[in-house]
PDB file of C-alpha atoms and ligand atoms in Angstrom:
ATOM      1  CA  MET A   1      11.771  13.206 -23.743  1.00 73.00           C
ATOM      2  CA  GLU A   2      13.231  10.646 -26.133  1.00 82.00           C
ATOM      3  CA  ASP A   3      16.910  10.939 -27.000  1.00 95.00           C
ATOM      4  CA  CYS A   4      17.701  13.472 -24.299  1.00 98.00           C
ATOM      5  CA  ILE A   5      20.955  12.482 -22.631  1.00 98.00           C
ATOM      6  CA  PHE A   6      20.141  14.285 -19.358  1.00 98.00           C
ATOM      7  CA  CYS A   7      16.672  12.681 -19.163  1.00 98.00           C
ATOM      8  CA  LYS A   8      18.380   9.307 -19.517  1.00 98.00           C
ATOM      9  CA  LEU A   9      21.065  10.076 -16.924  1.00 98.00           C
ATOM     10  CA  ALA A  10      18.605  11.632 -14.458  1.00 98.00           C
ATOM     11  CA  ASN A  11      16.182   8.733 -14.681  1.00 97.00           C
ATOM     12  CA  GLY A  12      18.785   5.962 -14.532  1.00 97.00           C
ATOM     13  CA  GLU A  13      18.354   4.794 -18.121  1.00 97.00           C
ATOM     14  CA  ILE A  14      22.070   5.463 -18.556  1.00 97.00           C
ATOM     15  CA  PRO A  15      23.926   4.509 -15.362  1.00 97.00           C
ATOM     16  CA  THR A  16      26.045   7.167 -13.696  1.00 97.00           C
ATOM     17  CA  GLU A  17      27.350   7.858 -10.212  1.00 96.00           C
ATOM     18  CA  MET A  18      24.675   9.978  -8.540  1.00 98.00           C
ATOM     19  CA  VAL A  19      25.999  12.629  -6.173  1.00 98.00           C
ATOM     20  CA  TYR A  20      22.410  13.287  -5.082  1.00 98.00           C
ATOM     21  CA  GLN A  21      18.934  12.413  -6.246  1.00 98.00           C
ATOM     22  CA  ASP A  22      15.346  12.479  -5.079  1.00 98.00           C
ATOM     23  CA  GLY A  23      11.979  12.265  -6.799  1.00 98.00           C
ATOM     24  CA  LEU A  24      12.363  15.632  -8.487  1.00 98.00           C
ATOM     25  CA  CYS A  25      15.995  16.112  -9.405  1.00 98.00           C
ATOM     26  CA  ALA A  26      19.330  14.400  -9.927  1.00 98.00           C
ATOM     27  CA  CYS A  27      22.924  15.535  -9.519  1.00 98.00           C
ATOM     28  CA  PHE A  28      25.835  13.853 -11.273  1.00 98.00           C
ATOM     29  CA  ARG A  29      29.381  14.747 -12.336  1.00 98.00           C
ATOM     30  CA  ASP A  30      30.059  16.627 -15.546  1.00 98.00           C
ATOM     31  CA  ALA A  31      31.762  14.415 -18.159  1.00 98.00           C
ATOM     32  CA  ALA A  32      34.244  17.218 -19.014  1.00 98.00           C
ATOM     33  CA  PRO A  33      34.918  18.883 -15.652  1.00 98.00           C
ATOM     34  CA  GLN A  34      36.006  22.535 -15.712  1.00 97.00           C
ATOM     35  CA  ALA A  35      36.947  22.523 -12.022  1.00 98.00           C
ATOM     36  CA  PRO A  36      37.988  19.837  -9.506  1.00 98.00           C
ATOM     37  CA  VAL A  37      34.318  19.643  -8.524  1.00 98.00           C
ATOM     38  CA  HIS A  38      31.939  20.115 -11.467  1.00 98.00           C
ATOM     39  CA  LEU A  39      28.413  18.822 -10.946  1.00 99.00           C
ATOM     40  CA  LEU A  40      25.223  19.072 -12.958  1.00 99.00           C
ATOM     41  CA  LEU A  41      21.922  19.377 -11.112  1.00 99.00           C
ATOM     42  CA  VAL A  42      18.956  18.640 -13.381  1.00 98.00           C
ATOM     43  CA  PRO A  43      15.210  18.196 -13.027  1.00 98.00           C
ATOM     44  CA  LYS A  44      14.015  14.642 -13.701  1.00 98.00           C
ATOM     45  CA  VAL A  45      11.327  15.976 -16.028  1.00 98.00           C
ATOM     46  CA  HIS A  46      12.404  17.350 -19.373  1.00 98.00           C
ATOM     47  CA  ILE A  47      12.538  21.149 -19.435  1.00 98.00           C
ATOM     48  CA  GLN A  48      14.586  22.600 -22.263  1.00 98.00           C
ATOM     49  CA  SER A  49      15.913  25.737 -20.590  1.00 98.00           C
ATOM     50  CA  LEU A  50      15.003  28.642 -18.313  1.00 98.00           C
ATOM     51  CA  ASN A  51      12.953  29.972 -21.230  1.00 98.00           C
ATOM     52  CA  GLN A  52      10.531  27.058 -21.024  1.00 98.00           C
ATOM     53  CA  LEU A  53       9.817  27.440 -17.305  1.00 98.00           C
ATOM     54  CA  ASP A  54       6.270  28.186 -16.273  1.00 97.00           C
ATOM     55  CA  VAL A  55       4.749  29.102 -12.934  1.00 98.00           C
ATOM     56  CA  GLN A  56       3.937  25.440 -12.222  1.00 97.00           C
ATOM     57  CA  GLU A  57       7.689  24.755 -12.029  1.00 98.00           C
ATOM     58  CA  SER A  58       8.162  27.261  -9.196  1.00 98.00           C
ATOM     59  CA  GLU A  59       8.212  24.595  -6.509  1.00 98.00           C
ATOM     60  CA  LEU A  60      10.572  22.353  -8.487  1.00 98.00           C
ATOM     61  CA  MET A  61      12.996  25.223  -9.092  1.00 98.00           C
ATOM     62  CA  GLY A  62      12.846  26.296  -5.459  1.00 98.00           C
ATOM     63  CA  HIS A  63      13.428  22.711  -4.398  1.00 98.00           C
ATOM     64  CA  MET A  64      16.527  22.451  -6.590  1.00 98.00           C
ATOM     65  CA  MET A  65      17.953  25.791  -5.465  1.00 98.00           C
ATOM     66  CA  LEU A  66      17.517  24.802  -1.840  1.00 98.00           C
ATOM     67  CA  LYS A  67      19.351  21.477  -2.407  1.00 98.00           C
ATOM     68  CA  ILE A  68      22.476  23.170  -3.731  1.00 99.00           C
ATOM     69  CA  LYS A  69      23.894  24.107  -0.341  1.00 98.00           C
ATOM     70  CA  ASP A  70      23.539  20.519   0.925  1.00 98.00           C
ATOM     71  CA  ILE A  71      25.214  19.109  -2.190  1.00 98.00           C
ATOM     72  CA  ALA A  72      27.983  21.706  -1.906  1.00 98.00           C
ATOM     73  CA  ALA A  73      28.570  20.852   1.748  1.00 98.00           C
ATOM     74  CA  LYS A  74      28.754  17.130   0.929  1.00 98.00           C
ATOM     75  CA  GLU A  75      31.336  17.888  -1.777  1.00 98.00           C
ATOM     76  CA  GLY A  76      33.457  19.941   0.632  1.00 98.00           C
ATOM     77  CA  LEU A  77      32.850  23.303  -1.032  1.00 98.00           C
ATOM     78  CA  GLU A  78      32.956  25.277   2.217  1.00 98.00           C
ATOM     79  CA  ASN A  79      35.250  27.846   0.548  1.00 97.00           C
ATOM     80  CA  GLY A  80      32.581  28.738  -2.005  1.00 98.00           C
ATOM     81  CA  TYR A  81      31.379  27.641  -5.399  1.00 98.00           C
ATOM     82  CA  ARG A  82      29.644  28.930  -8.507  1.00 98.00           C
ATOM     83  CA  VAL A  83      26.227  27.995  -9.905  1.00 98.00           C
ATOM     84  CA  VAL A  84      25.720  28.590 -13.619  1.00 98.00           C
ATOM     85  CA  ILE A  85      22.695  28.069 -15.875  1.00 98.00           C
ATOM     86  CA  ASN A  86      23.732  28.509 -19.491  1.00 98.00           C
ATOM     87  CA  THR A  87      20.677  29.390 -21.572  1.00 98.00           C
ATOM     88  CA  GLY A  88      20.359  29.318 -25.336  1.00 98.00           C
ATOM     89  CA  ALA A  89      23.036  29.748 -27.990  1.00 98.00           C
ATOM     90  CA  ASP A  90      24.639  32.968 -26.709  1.00 97.00           C
ATOM     91  CA  GLY A  91      24.500  31.596 -23.177  1.00 98.00           C
ATOM     92  CA  GLY A  92      26.600  28.621 -24.268  1.00 97.00           C
ATOM     93  CA  GLN A  93      23.941  25.982 -23.671  1.00 98.00           C
ATOM     94  CA  THR A  94      24.889  22.793 -25.500  1.00 98.00           C
ATOM     95  CA  VAL A  95      22.527  20.275 -23.871  1.00 98.00           C
ATOM     96  CA  PRO A  96      18.850  21.242 -24.259  1.00 98.00           C
ATOM     97  CA  HIS A  97      17.737  20.012 -20.816  1.00 98.00           C
ATOM     98  CA  LEU A  98      17.837  22.642 -18.063  1.00 98.00           C
ATOM     99  CA  HIS A  99      20.853  22.107 -15.808  1.00 98.00           C
ATOM    100  CA  MET A 100      22.643  23.948 -13.063  1.00 99.00           C
ATOM    101  CA  HIS A 101      26.430  23.685 -13.138  1.00 98.00           C
ATOM    102  CA  ILE A 102      27.939  23.613  -9.651  1.00 98.00           C
ATOM    103  CA  LEU A 103      31.666  24.383  -9.834  1.00 98.00           C
ATOM    104  CA  GLY A 104      34.126  24.459  -7.001  1.00 98.00           C
ATOM    105  CA  LYS A 105      37.468  23.558  -5.414  1.00 98.00           C
ATOM    106  CA  ARG A 106      39.315  26.198  -7.397  1.00 97.00           C
ATOM    107  CA  SER A 107      39.311  29.984  -7.486  1.00 96.00           C
ATOM    108  CA  LEU A 108      37.011  30.992 -10.355  1.00 96.00           C
ATOM    109  CA  GLN A 109      37.524  34.142 -12.394  1.00 96.00           C
ATOM    110  CA  TRP A 110      35.023  36.870 -13.185  1.00 96.00           C
ATOM    111  CA  PRO A 111      33.821  37.860 -15.747  1.00 95.00           C
ATOM    112  CA  PRO A 112      33.404  34.485 -17.469  1.00 91.00           C
ATOM    113  CA  GLY A 113      34.566  34.185 -21.084  1.00 81.00           C
TER     114      GLY A 113
HETATM  115  P1  5GP B   1      25.989  23.462 -21.225  1.00 69.37           P
HETATM  116  O1  5GP B   1      27.101  23.807 -22.183  1.00 69.37           O
HETATM  117  O2  5GP B   1      24.766  22.994 -21.969  1.00 69.37           O
HETATM  118  O3  5GP B   1      25.711  24.492 -20.188  1.00 69.37           O
HETATM  119  O4  5GP B   1      26.529  22.243 -20.390  1.00 69.37           O
HETATM  120  C1  5GP B   1      26.449  20.933 -20.798  1.00 69.37           C
HETATM  121  C2  5GP B   1      27.426  20.161 -19.947  1.00 69.37           C
HETATM  122  O5  5GP B   1      27.099  18.811 -20.031  1.00 69.37           O
HETATM  123  C3  5GP B   1      28.882  20.302 -20.388  1.00 69.37           C
HETATM  124  O6  5GP B   1      29.641  20.805 -19.294  1.00 69.37           O
HETATM  125  C4  5GP B   1      29.283  18.887 -20.774  1.00 69.37           C
HETATM  126  O7  5GP B   1      30.596  18.588 -20.403  1.00 69.37           O
HETATM  127  C5  5GP B   1      28.260  18.040 -20.028  1.00 69.37           C
HETATM  128  N1  5GP B   1      27.905  16.802 -20.680  1.00 69.37           N
HETATM  129  C6  5GP B   1      27.586  16.625 -22.000  1.00 69.37           C
HETATM  130  N2  5GP B   1      27.263  15.335 -22.228  1.00 69.37           N
HETATM  131  C7  5GP B   1      27.380  14.691 -21.033  1.00 69.37           C
HETATM  132  C8  5GP B   1      27.176  13.338 -20.632  1.00 69.37           C
HETATM  133  O8  5GP B   1      26.829  12.462 -21.435  1.00 69.37           O
HETATM  134  N3  5GP B   1      27.369  13.046 -19.325  1.00 69.37           N
HETATM  135  C9  5GP B   1      27.743  13.987 -18.414  1.00 69.37           C
HETATM  136  N4  5GP B   1      27.927  13.590 -17.164  1.00 69.37           N
HETATM  137  N5  5GP B   1      27.947  15.278 -18.763  1.00 69.37           N
HETATM  138  C10 5GP B   1      27.772  15.620 -20.055  1.00 69.37           C
HETATM  139 ZN1   ZN B   2      15.679  15.891 -21.073  1.00 69.37          ZN
END
């Protein structure tokens, strides 16, 4: 999608340090980290949010979920971490390209604000 910052980052149009990438997804560091480790895992194709997912994305979503533990291990998150998918206005989504926040290296509170 044109003018989507995460499409551009995920597909290398805007250079960034990749923590992980393959043909389907990319993982890079959040520009405004909320924890010592704060990563964003995104699909390379443009999907606006969880609400736009269809059954044909099942494999892609499963693929991304299964990558998280490897990315977390590489980042030294053996003490635990949190995965967050903000969705829509009340969910706090500010970038309209589906992304999984991976936060770690500090003790996170619950419930979130
Ligand atoms: P949301 O609020 O949509 O769940 O999360 C969007 C996240 O993207 C925020 O944590 C924000 O800091 C991050 N972000 C916004 N623009 C950029 C950018 O250009 N580069 C990177 N690396 N992160 C960004
Ligand atoms: Zn996009």
